[in-house]
Short mmCIF file of C-alpha atoms and ligand atoms in Angstrom, two decimals:
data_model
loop_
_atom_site.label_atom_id
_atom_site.label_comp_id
_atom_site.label_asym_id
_atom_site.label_seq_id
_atom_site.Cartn_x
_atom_site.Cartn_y
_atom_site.Cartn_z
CA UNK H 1 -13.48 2.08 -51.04
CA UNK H 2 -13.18 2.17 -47.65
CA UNK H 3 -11.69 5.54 -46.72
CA UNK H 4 -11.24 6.58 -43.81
CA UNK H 5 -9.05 9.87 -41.81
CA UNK H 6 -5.91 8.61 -39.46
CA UNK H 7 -4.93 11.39 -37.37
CA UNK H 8 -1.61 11.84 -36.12
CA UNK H 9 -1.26 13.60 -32.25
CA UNK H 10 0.55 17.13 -32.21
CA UNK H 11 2.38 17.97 -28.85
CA UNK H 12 -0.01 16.09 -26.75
CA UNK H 13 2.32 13.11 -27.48
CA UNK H 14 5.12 14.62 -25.45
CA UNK H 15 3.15 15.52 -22.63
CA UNK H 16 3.59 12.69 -20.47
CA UNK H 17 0.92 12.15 -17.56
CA UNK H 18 -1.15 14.04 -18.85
CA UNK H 19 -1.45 12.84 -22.11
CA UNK H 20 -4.47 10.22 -21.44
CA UNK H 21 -6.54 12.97 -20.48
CA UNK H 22 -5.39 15.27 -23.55
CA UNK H 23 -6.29 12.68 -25.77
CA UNK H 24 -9.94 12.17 -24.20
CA UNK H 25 -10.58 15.73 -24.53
CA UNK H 26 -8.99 15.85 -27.98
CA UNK H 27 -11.26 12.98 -29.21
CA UNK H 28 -14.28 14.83 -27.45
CA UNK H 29 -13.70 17.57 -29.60
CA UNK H 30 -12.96 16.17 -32.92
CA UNK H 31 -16.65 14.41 -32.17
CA UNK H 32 -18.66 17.37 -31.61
CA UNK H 33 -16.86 19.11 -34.45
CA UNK H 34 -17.87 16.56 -36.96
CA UNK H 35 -20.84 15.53 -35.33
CA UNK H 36 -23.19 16.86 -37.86
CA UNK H 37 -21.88 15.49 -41.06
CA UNK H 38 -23.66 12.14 -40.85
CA UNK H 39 -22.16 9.18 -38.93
CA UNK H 40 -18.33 8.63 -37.61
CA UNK H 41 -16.55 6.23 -35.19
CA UNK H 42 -13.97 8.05 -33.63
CA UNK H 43 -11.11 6.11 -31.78
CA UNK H 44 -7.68 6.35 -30.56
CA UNK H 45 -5.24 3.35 -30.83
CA UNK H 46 -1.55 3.29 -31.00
CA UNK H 47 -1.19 7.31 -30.58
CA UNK H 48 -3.22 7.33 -34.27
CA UNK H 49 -6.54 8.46 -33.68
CA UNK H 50 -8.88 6.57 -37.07
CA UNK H 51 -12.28 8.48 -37.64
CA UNK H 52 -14.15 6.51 -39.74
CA UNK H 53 -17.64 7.28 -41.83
CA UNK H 54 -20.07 4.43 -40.90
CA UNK H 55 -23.13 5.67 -42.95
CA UNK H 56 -23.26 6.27 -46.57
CA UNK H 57 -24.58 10.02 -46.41
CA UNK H 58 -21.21 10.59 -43.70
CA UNK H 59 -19.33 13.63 -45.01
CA UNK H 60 -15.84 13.23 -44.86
CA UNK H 61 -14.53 16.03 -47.45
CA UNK H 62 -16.39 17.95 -45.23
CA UNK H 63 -14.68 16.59 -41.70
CA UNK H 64 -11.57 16.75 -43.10
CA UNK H 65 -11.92 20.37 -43.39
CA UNK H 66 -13.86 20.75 -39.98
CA UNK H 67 -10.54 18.37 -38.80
CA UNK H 68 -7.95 20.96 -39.92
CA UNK H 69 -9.04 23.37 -37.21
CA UNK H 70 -8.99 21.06 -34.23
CA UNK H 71 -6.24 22.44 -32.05
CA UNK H 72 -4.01 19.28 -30.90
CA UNK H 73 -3.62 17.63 -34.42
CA UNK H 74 -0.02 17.36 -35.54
CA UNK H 75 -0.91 15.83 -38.81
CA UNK H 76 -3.31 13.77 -40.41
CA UNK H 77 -3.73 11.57 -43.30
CA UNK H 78 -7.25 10.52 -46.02
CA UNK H 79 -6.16 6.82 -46.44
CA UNK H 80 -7.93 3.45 -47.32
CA UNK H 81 -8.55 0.13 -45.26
CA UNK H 82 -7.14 -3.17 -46.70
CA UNK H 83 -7.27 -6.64 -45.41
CA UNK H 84 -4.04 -7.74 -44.03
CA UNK H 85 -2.56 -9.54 -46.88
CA UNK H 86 -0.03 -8.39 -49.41
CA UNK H 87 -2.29 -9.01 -52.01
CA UNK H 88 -5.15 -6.99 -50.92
CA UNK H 89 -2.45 -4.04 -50.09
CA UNK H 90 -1.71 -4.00 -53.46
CA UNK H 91 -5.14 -3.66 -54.96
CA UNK H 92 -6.14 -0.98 -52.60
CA UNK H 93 -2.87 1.22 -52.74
CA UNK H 94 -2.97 0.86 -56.88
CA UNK H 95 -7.06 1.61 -56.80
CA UNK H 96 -6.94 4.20 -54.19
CA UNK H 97 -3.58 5.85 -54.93
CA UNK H 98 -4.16 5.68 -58.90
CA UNK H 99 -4.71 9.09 -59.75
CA UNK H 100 -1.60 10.24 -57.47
CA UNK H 101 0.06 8.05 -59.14
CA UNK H 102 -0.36 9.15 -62.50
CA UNK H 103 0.17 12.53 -62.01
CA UNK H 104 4.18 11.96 -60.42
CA UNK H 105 7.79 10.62 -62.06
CA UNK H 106 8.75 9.17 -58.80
CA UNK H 107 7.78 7.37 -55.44
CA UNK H 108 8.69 5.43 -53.29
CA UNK H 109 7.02 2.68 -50.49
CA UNK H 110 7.57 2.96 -46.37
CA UNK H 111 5.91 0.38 -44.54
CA UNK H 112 5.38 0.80 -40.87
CA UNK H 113 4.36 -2.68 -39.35
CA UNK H 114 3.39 -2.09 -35.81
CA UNK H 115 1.79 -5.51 -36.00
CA UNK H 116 4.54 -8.05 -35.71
CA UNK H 117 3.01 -10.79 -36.05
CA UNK H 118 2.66 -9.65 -40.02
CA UNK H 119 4.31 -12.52 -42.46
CA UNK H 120 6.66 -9.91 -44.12
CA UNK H 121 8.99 -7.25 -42.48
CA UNK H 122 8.99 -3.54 -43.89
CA UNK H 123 11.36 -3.80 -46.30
CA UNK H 124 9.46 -6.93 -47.80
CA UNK H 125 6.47 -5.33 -48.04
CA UNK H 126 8.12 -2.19 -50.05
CA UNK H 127 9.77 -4.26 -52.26
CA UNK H 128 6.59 -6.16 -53.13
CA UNK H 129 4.22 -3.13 -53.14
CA UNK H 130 6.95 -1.49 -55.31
CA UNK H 131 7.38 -3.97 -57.63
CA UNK H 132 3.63 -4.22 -57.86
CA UNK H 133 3.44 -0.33 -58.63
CA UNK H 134 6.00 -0.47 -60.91
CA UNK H 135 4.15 -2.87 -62.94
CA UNK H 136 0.82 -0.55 -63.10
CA UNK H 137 1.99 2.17 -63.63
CA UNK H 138 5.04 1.98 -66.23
CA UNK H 139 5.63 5.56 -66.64
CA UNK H 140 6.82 5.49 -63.00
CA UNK H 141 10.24 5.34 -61.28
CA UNK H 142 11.63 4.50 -57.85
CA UNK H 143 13.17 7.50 -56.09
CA UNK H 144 14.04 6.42 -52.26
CA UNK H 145 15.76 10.01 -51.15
CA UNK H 146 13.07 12.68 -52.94
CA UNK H 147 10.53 11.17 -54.44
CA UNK H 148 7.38 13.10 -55.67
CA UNK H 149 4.71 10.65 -54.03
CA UNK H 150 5.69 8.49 -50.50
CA UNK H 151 2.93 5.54 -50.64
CA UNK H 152 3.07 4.74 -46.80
CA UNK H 153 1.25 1.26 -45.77
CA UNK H 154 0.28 0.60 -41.57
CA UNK H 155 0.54 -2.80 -40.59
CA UNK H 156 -1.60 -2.15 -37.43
CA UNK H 157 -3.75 -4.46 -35.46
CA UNK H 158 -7.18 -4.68 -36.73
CA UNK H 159 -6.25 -4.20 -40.95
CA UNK H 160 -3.43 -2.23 -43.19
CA UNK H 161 -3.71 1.04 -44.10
CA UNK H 162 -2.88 2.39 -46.92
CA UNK H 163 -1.86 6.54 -48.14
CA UNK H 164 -0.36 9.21 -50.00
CA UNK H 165 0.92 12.49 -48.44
CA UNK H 166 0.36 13.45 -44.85
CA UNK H 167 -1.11 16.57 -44.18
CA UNK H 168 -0.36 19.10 -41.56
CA UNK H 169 -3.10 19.81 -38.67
CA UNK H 170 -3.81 22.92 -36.81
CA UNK H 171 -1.13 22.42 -34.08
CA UNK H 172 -1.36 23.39 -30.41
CA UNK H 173 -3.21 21.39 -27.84
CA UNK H 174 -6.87 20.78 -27.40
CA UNK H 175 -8.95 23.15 -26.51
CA UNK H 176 -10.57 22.48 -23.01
CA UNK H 177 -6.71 20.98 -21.80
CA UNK H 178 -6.01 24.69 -20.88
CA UNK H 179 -8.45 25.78 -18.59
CA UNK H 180 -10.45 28.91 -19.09
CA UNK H 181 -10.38 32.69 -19.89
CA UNK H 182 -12.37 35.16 -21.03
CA UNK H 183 -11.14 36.84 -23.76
CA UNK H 184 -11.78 41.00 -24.47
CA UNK H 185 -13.25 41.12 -27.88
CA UNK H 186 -13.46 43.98 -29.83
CA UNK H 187 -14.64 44.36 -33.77
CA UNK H 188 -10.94 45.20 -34.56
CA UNK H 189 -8.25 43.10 -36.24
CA UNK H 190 -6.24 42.69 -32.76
CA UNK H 191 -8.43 40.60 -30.25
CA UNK H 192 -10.28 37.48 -32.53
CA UNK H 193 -6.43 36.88 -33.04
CA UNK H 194 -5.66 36.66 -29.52
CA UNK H 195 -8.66 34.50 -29.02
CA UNK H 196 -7.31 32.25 -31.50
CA UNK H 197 -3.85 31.99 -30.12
CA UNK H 198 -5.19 31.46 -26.50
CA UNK H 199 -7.46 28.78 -28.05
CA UNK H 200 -4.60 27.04 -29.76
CA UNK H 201 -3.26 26.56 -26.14
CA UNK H 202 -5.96 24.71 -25.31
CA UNK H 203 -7.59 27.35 -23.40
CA UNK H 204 -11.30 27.29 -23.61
CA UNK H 205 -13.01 30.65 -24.02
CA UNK H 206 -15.91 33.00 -23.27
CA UNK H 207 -16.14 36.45 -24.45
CA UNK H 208 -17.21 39.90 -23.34
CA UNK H 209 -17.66 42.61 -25.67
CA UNK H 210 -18.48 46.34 -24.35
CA UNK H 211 -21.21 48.21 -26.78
CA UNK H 212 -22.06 51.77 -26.24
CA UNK H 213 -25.52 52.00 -27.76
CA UNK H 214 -26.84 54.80 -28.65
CA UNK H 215 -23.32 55.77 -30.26
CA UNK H 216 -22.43 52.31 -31.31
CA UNK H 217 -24.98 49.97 -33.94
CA UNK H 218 -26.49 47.05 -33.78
CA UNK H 219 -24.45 46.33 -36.59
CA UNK H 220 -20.82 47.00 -34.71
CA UNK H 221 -22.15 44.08 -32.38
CA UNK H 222 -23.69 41.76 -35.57
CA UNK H 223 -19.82 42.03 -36.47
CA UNK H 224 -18.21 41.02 -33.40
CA UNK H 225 -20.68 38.27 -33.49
CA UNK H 226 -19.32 37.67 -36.74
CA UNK H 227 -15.96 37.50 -35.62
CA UNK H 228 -16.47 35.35 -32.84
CA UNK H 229 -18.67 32.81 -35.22
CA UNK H 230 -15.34 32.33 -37.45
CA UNK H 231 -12.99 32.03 -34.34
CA UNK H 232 -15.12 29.31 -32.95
CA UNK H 233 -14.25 27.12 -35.64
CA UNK H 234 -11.18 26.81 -34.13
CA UNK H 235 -11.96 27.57 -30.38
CA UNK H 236 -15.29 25.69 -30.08
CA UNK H 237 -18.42 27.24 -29.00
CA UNK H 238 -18.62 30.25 -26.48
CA UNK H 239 -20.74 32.27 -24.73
CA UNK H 240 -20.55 36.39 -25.80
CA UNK H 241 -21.52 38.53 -22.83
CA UNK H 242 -22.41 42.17 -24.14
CA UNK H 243 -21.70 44.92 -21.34
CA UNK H 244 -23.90 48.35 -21.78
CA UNK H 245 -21.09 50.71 -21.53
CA UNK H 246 -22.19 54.28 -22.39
CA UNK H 247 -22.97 55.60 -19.03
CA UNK H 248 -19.85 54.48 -17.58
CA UNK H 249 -17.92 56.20 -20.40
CA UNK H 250 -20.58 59.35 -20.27
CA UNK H 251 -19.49 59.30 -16.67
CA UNK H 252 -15.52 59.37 -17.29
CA UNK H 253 -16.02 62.17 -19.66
CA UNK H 254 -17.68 64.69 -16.93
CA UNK H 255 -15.92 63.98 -14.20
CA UNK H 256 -12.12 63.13 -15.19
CA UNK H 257 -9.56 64.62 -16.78
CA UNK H 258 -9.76 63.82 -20.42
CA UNK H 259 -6.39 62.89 -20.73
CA UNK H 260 -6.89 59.84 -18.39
CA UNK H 261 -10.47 58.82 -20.09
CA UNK H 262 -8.71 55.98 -22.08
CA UNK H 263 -6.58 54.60 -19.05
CA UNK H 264 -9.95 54.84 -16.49
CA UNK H 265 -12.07 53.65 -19.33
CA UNK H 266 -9.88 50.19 -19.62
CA UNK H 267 -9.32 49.85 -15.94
CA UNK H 268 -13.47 49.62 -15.77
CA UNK H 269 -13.68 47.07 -18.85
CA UNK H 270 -10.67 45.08 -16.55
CA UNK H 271 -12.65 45.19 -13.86
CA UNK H 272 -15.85 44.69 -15.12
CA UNK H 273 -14.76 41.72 -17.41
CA UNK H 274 -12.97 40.08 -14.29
CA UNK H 275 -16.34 39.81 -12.67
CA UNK H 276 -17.85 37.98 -15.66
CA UNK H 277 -14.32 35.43 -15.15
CA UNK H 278 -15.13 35.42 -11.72
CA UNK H 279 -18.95 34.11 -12.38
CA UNK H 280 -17.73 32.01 -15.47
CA UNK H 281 -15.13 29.89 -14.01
CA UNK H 282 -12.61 31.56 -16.24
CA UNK H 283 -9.05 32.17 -14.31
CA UNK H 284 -7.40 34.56 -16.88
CA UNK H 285 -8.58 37.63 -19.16
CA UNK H 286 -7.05 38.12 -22.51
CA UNK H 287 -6.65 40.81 -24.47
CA UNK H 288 -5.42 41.96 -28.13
CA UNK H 289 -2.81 44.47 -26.87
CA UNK H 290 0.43 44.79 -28.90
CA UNK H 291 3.13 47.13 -26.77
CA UNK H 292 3.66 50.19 -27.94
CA UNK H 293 1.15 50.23 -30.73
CA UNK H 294 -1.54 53.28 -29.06
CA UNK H 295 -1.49 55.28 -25.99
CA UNK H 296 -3.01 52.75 -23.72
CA UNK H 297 -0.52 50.18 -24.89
CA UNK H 298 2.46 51.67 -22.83
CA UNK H 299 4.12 49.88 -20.35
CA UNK H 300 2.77 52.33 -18.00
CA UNK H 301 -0.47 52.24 -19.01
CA UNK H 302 -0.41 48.76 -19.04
CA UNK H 303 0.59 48.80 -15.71
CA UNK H 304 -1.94 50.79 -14.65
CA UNK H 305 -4.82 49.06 -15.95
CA UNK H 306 -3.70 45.61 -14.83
CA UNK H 307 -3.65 47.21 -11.27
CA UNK H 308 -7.29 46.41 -10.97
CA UNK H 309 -6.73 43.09 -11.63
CA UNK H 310 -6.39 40.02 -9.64
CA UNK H 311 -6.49 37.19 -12.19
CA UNK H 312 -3.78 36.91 -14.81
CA UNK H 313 -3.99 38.82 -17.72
CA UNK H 314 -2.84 36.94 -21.13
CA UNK H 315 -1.92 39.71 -24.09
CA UNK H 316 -0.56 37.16 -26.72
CA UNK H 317 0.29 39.91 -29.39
CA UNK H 318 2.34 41.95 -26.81
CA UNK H 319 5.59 41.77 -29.11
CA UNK H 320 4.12 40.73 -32.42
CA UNK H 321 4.03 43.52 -35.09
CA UNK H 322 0.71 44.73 -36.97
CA UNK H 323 1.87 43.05 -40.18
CA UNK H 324 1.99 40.10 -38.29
CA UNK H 325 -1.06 39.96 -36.70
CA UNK H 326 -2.35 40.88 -39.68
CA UNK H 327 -1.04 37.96 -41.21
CA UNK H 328 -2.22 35.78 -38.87
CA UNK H 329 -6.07 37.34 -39.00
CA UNK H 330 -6.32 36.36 -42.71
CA UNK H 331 -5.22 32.94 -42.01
CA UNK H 332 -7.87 32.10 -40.20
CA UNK H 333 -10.53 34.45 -42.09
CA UNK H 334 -10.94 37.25 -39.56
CA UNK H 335 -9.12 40.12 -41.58
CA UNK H 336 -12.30 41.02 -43.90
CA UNK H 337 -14.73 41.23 -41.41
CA UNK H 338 -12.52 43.19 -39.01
CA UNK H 339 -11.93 45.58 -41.15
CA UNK H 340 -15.91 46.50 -41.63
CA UNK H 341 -16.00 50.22 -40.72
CA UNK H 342 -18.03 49.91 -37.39
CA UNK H 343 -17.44 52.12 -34.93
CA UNK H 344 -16.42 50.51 -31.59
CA UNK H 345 -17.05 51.74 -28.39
CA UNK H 346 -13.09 52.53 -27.81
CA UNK H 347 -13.53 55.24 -30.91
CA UNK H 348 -16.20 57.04 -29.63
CA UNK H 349 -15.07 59.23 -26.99
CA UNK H 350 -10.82 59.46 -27.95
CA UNK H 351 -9.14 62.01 -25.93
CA UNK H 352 -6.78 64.00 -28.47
CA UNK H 353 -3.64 63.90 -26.04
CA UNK H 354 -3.91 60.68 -23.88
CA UNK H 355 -1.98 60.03 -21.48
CA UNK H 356 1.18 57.78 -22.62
CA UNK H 357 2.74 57.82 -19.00
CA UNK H 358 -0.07 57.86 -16.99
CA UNK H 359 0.85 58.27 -13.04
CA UNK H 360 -1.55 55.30 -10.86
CA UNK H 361 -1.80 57.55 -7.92
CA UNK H 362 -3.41 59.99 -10.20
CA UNK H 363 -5.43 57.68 -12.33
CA UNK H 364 -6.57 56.31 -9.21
CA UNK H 365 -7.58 59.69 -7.68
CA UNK H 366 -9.79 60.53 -10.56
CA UNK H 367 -11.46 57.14 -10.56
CA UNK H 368 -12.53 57.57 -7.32
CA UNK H 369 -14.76 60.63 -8.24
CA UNK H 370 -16.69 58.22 -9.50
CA UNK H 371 -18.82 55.81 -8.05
CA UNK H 372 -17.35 52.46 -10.07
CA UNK H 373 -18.47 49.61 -7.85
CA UNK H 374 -22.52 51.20 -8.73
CA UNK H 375 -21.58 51.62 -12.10
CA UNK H 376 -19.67 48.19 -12.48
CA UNK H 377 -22.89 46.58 -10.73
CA UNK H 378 -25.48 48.27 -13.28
CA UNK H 379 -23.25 47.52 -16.14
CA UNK H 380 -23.56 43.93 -15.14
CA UNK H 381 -27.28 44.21 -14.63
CA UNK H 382 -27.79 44.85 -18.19
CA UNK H 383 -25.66 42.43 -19.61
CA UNK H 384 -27.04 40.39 -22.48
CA UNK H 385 -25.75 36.85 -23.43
CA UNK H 386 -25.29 35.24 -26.91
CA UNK H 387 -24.46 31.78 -27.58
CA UNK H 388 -21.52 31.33 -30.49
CA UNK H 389 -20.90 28.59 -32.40
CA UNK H 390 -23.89 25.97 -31.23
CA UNK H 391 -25.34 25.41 -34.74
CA UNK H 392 -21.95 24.49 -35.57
CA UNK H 393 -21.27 21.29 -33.23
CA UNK H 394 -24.16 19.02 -31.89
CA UNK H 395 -24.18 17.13 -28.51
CA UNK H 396 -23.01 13.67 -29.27
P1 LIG Y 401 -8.41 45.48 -31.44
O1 LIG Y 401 -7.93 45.40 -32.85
O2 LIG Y 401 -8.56 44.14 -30.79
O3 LIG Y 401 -9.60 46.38 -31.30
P2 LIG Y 401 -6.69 47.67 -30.84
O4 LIG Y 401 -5.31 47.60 -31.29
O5 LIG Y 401 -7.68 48.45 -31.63
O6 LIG Y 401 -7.24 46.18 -30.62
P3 LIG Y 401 -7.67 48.96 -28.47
O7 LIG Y 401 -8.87 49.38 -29.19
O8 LIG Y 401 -6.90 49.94 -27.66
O9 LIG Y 401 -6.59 48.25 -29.38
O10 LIG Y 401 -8.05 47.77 -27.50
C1 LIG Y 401 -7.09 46.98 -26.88
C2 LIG Y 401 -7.76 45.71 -26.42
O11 LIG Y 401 -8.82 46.02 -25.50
C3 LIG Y 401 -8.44 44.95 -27.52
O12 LIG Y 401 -7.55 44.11 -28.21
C4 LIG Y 401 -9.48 44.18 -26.76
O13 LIG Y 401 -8.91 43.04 -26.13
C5 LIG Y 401 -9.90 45.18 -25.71
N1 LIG Y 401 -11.06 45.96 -26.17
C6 LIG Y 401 -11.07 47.12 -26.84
N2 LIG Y 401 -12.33 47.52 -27.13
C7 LIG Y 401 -13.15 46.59 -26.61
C8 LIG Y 401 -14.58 46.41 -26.57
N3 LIG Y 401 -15.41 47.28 -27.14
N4 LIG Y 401 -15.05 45.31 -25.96
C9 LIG Y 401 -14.21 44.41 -25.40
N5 LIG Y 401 -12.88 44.53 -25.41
C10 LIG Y 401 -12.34 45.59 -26.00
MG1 LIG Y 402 -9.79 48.49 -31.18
#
């Protein structure tokens, strides 16, 4: 049988000008992601994009499920080649459909014949392919307003295709259509889903995680690792800068008030991760803030801490409820691994009474006891870079 996956484009169909270029990058992607399951020709024709295996060890159960995360995919459909004759249709959609078949009451044919030049209009063809279904399967009955199984057949240029029910894709738009950002990870439940939102805006991302060793493990960062290996599936590989971030922290706790320690704390990770941005040619940070759900999450600390910014700052979750998020991060297999009792570097030091209405002038007055462009400089020093997701896509 010759089976192959037709893939239907999400958004990217609306958007206009662009939409050459979103469906170069789209393709791109859908290549590298399936890159190492044996051989596939990918190609785009008549807003269908057909990847086909073209070696007998090529994996497709496998790329279909590597195909469900590509961001940009609207829908897509497993369905067989036939030659383009009426007869041939009919063998194919009775061999390939068979076991569909059998299991339903009711179906019914839609032809789509974007190939004019085809001998027999739409309705033609569903009255023959019908009638030749009917026959095969006796048990069966025509149902044209809810039938159990739709048996769609392409007319298209180069052969007919033939399949059973459409599937929905991931959504969004490709990732790489969206620019760049650099995305605060921590090992909690809040940021891999903000990375995965950003992603499925076609942002591309890189990540920088702050570790406090000696009070955080090895293990804390083995698990944001973890995280960022599972949101890659959908994001594409990234690279993971880790930021040594104990002295900085040691450093807030001496010299200012404790109260403020959270709000100074995240004004240096702002400012630290912008300069990663800066050097990475990513023009936003994102975070996995939700308003309102911890001190630091005011409006006025929120303020505060985007004061040292210069680049926009994307927060996704901002008005999305835990139970949603929550929802979200088991969707796309984060939850489990997030909730791994690691300490993060955010739970070391926590003041008892932060600040919930933090005044700049005075945040900014105890920051500058501290010397934070030395620190911010020898926190970069020491950074340490991990590659994420490479073992998963190949060069092609
Ligand atoms: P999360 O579940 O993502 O940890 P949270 O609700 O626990 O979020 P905070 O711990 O206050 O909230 O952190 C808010 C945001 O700051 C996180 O979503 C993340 O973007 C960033 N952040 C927190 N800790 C770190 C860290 N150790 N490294 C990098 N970014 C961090
Ligand atoms: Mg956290």
């Amino acid at each position: 049988m010759n089976e192959l996956i037709l893939i239907k484009l999400g958004e990217i169909a609306l958007k206009g000008l662009n939409r050459g270029n979103f469906e170069a990058v789209l393709v791109k992607n859908i290549k590298r992601r399936i890159a190492p399951l044996g051989g596939f020709k990918v190609k785009t024709a008549q807003s269908t994009i057909y990847v086909t295996p073209t070696t007998p060890n090529s994996d497709i159960d496998e790329a279909e499920r590597r195909i469900q995360t590509v961001f940009g995919i609207a829908a897509y459909s497993r369905a067989a080649r036939a030659e383009k004759n009426i007869d041939d249709i009919k063998q194919v959609a009775a061999e390939y459909l068979g076991d569909e078949l059998e299991q339903v009451e009711s179906f019914k044919v839609e032809a789509k014949r974007s190939d004019k030049k085809f001998p027999m209009k739409s309705p033609e063809i569903c009255a023959e392919l019908g009638g030749y279904i009917l026959e095969q399967f006796p048990h069966l009955h025509v149902d044209v307003h809810n039938p159990q199984l739709t048996v769609t057949v392409e007319i298209r240029d180069f052969a007919a295709y033939v399949h059973g029910r459409s599937k929905r894709g991931a959504g969004g738009i490709p990732v790489g259509t969206g620019g760049k950002a650099a995305i605060l990870i921590s090992g909690g439940i809040d940021s891999p889903v903000a990375a995965y939102m950003m992603a499925k805006r076609g942002v591309e991302l890189t990540a920088v995680h702050f570790a406090s060793p000696p009070y955080t493990s090895e293990r804390a960062e083995q698990k944001v690792k973890k995280l960022l290996e599972i949101v890659s599936r959908y994001s594409g590989r990234m690279i993971m800068y880790t930021v040594p971030f104990a002295k900085i922290q040691q450093q807030i706790l001496q010299s200012c008030p404790e109260e403020l320690f959270t709000i100074i704390m995240r004004r240096f990770m702002m400012q630290i991760a912008q300069r990663i941005a800066e050097r990475t040619e990513c023009s936003a940070l994102i975070t996995g803030e939700s308003l309102g759900q911890v001190a630091s999450q005011t409006i006025g600390a929120i303020a505060c801490t985007d004061e040292v910014c210069s680049i926009p700052v994307f927060r996704p979750l901002i008005g999305m409820d835990k139970e949603e998020i929550i929802t979200i991060s088991r969707k796309i297999d984060t939850f489990e691994t997030s909730i791994e009792p690691y300490e993060d570097c955010c739970t070391v030091f926590t003041p008892k009474h932060p600040r919930t209405r933090p005044v700049l002038k005075y945040v900014r007055l105890a920051q500058d006891k501290l010397d934070t462009q030395s620190l911010i400089d020898e926190a970069l020093e020491g950074v340490k870079i991990t590659k994420i997701g490479f073992d998963l896509y190949k060069e092609n």
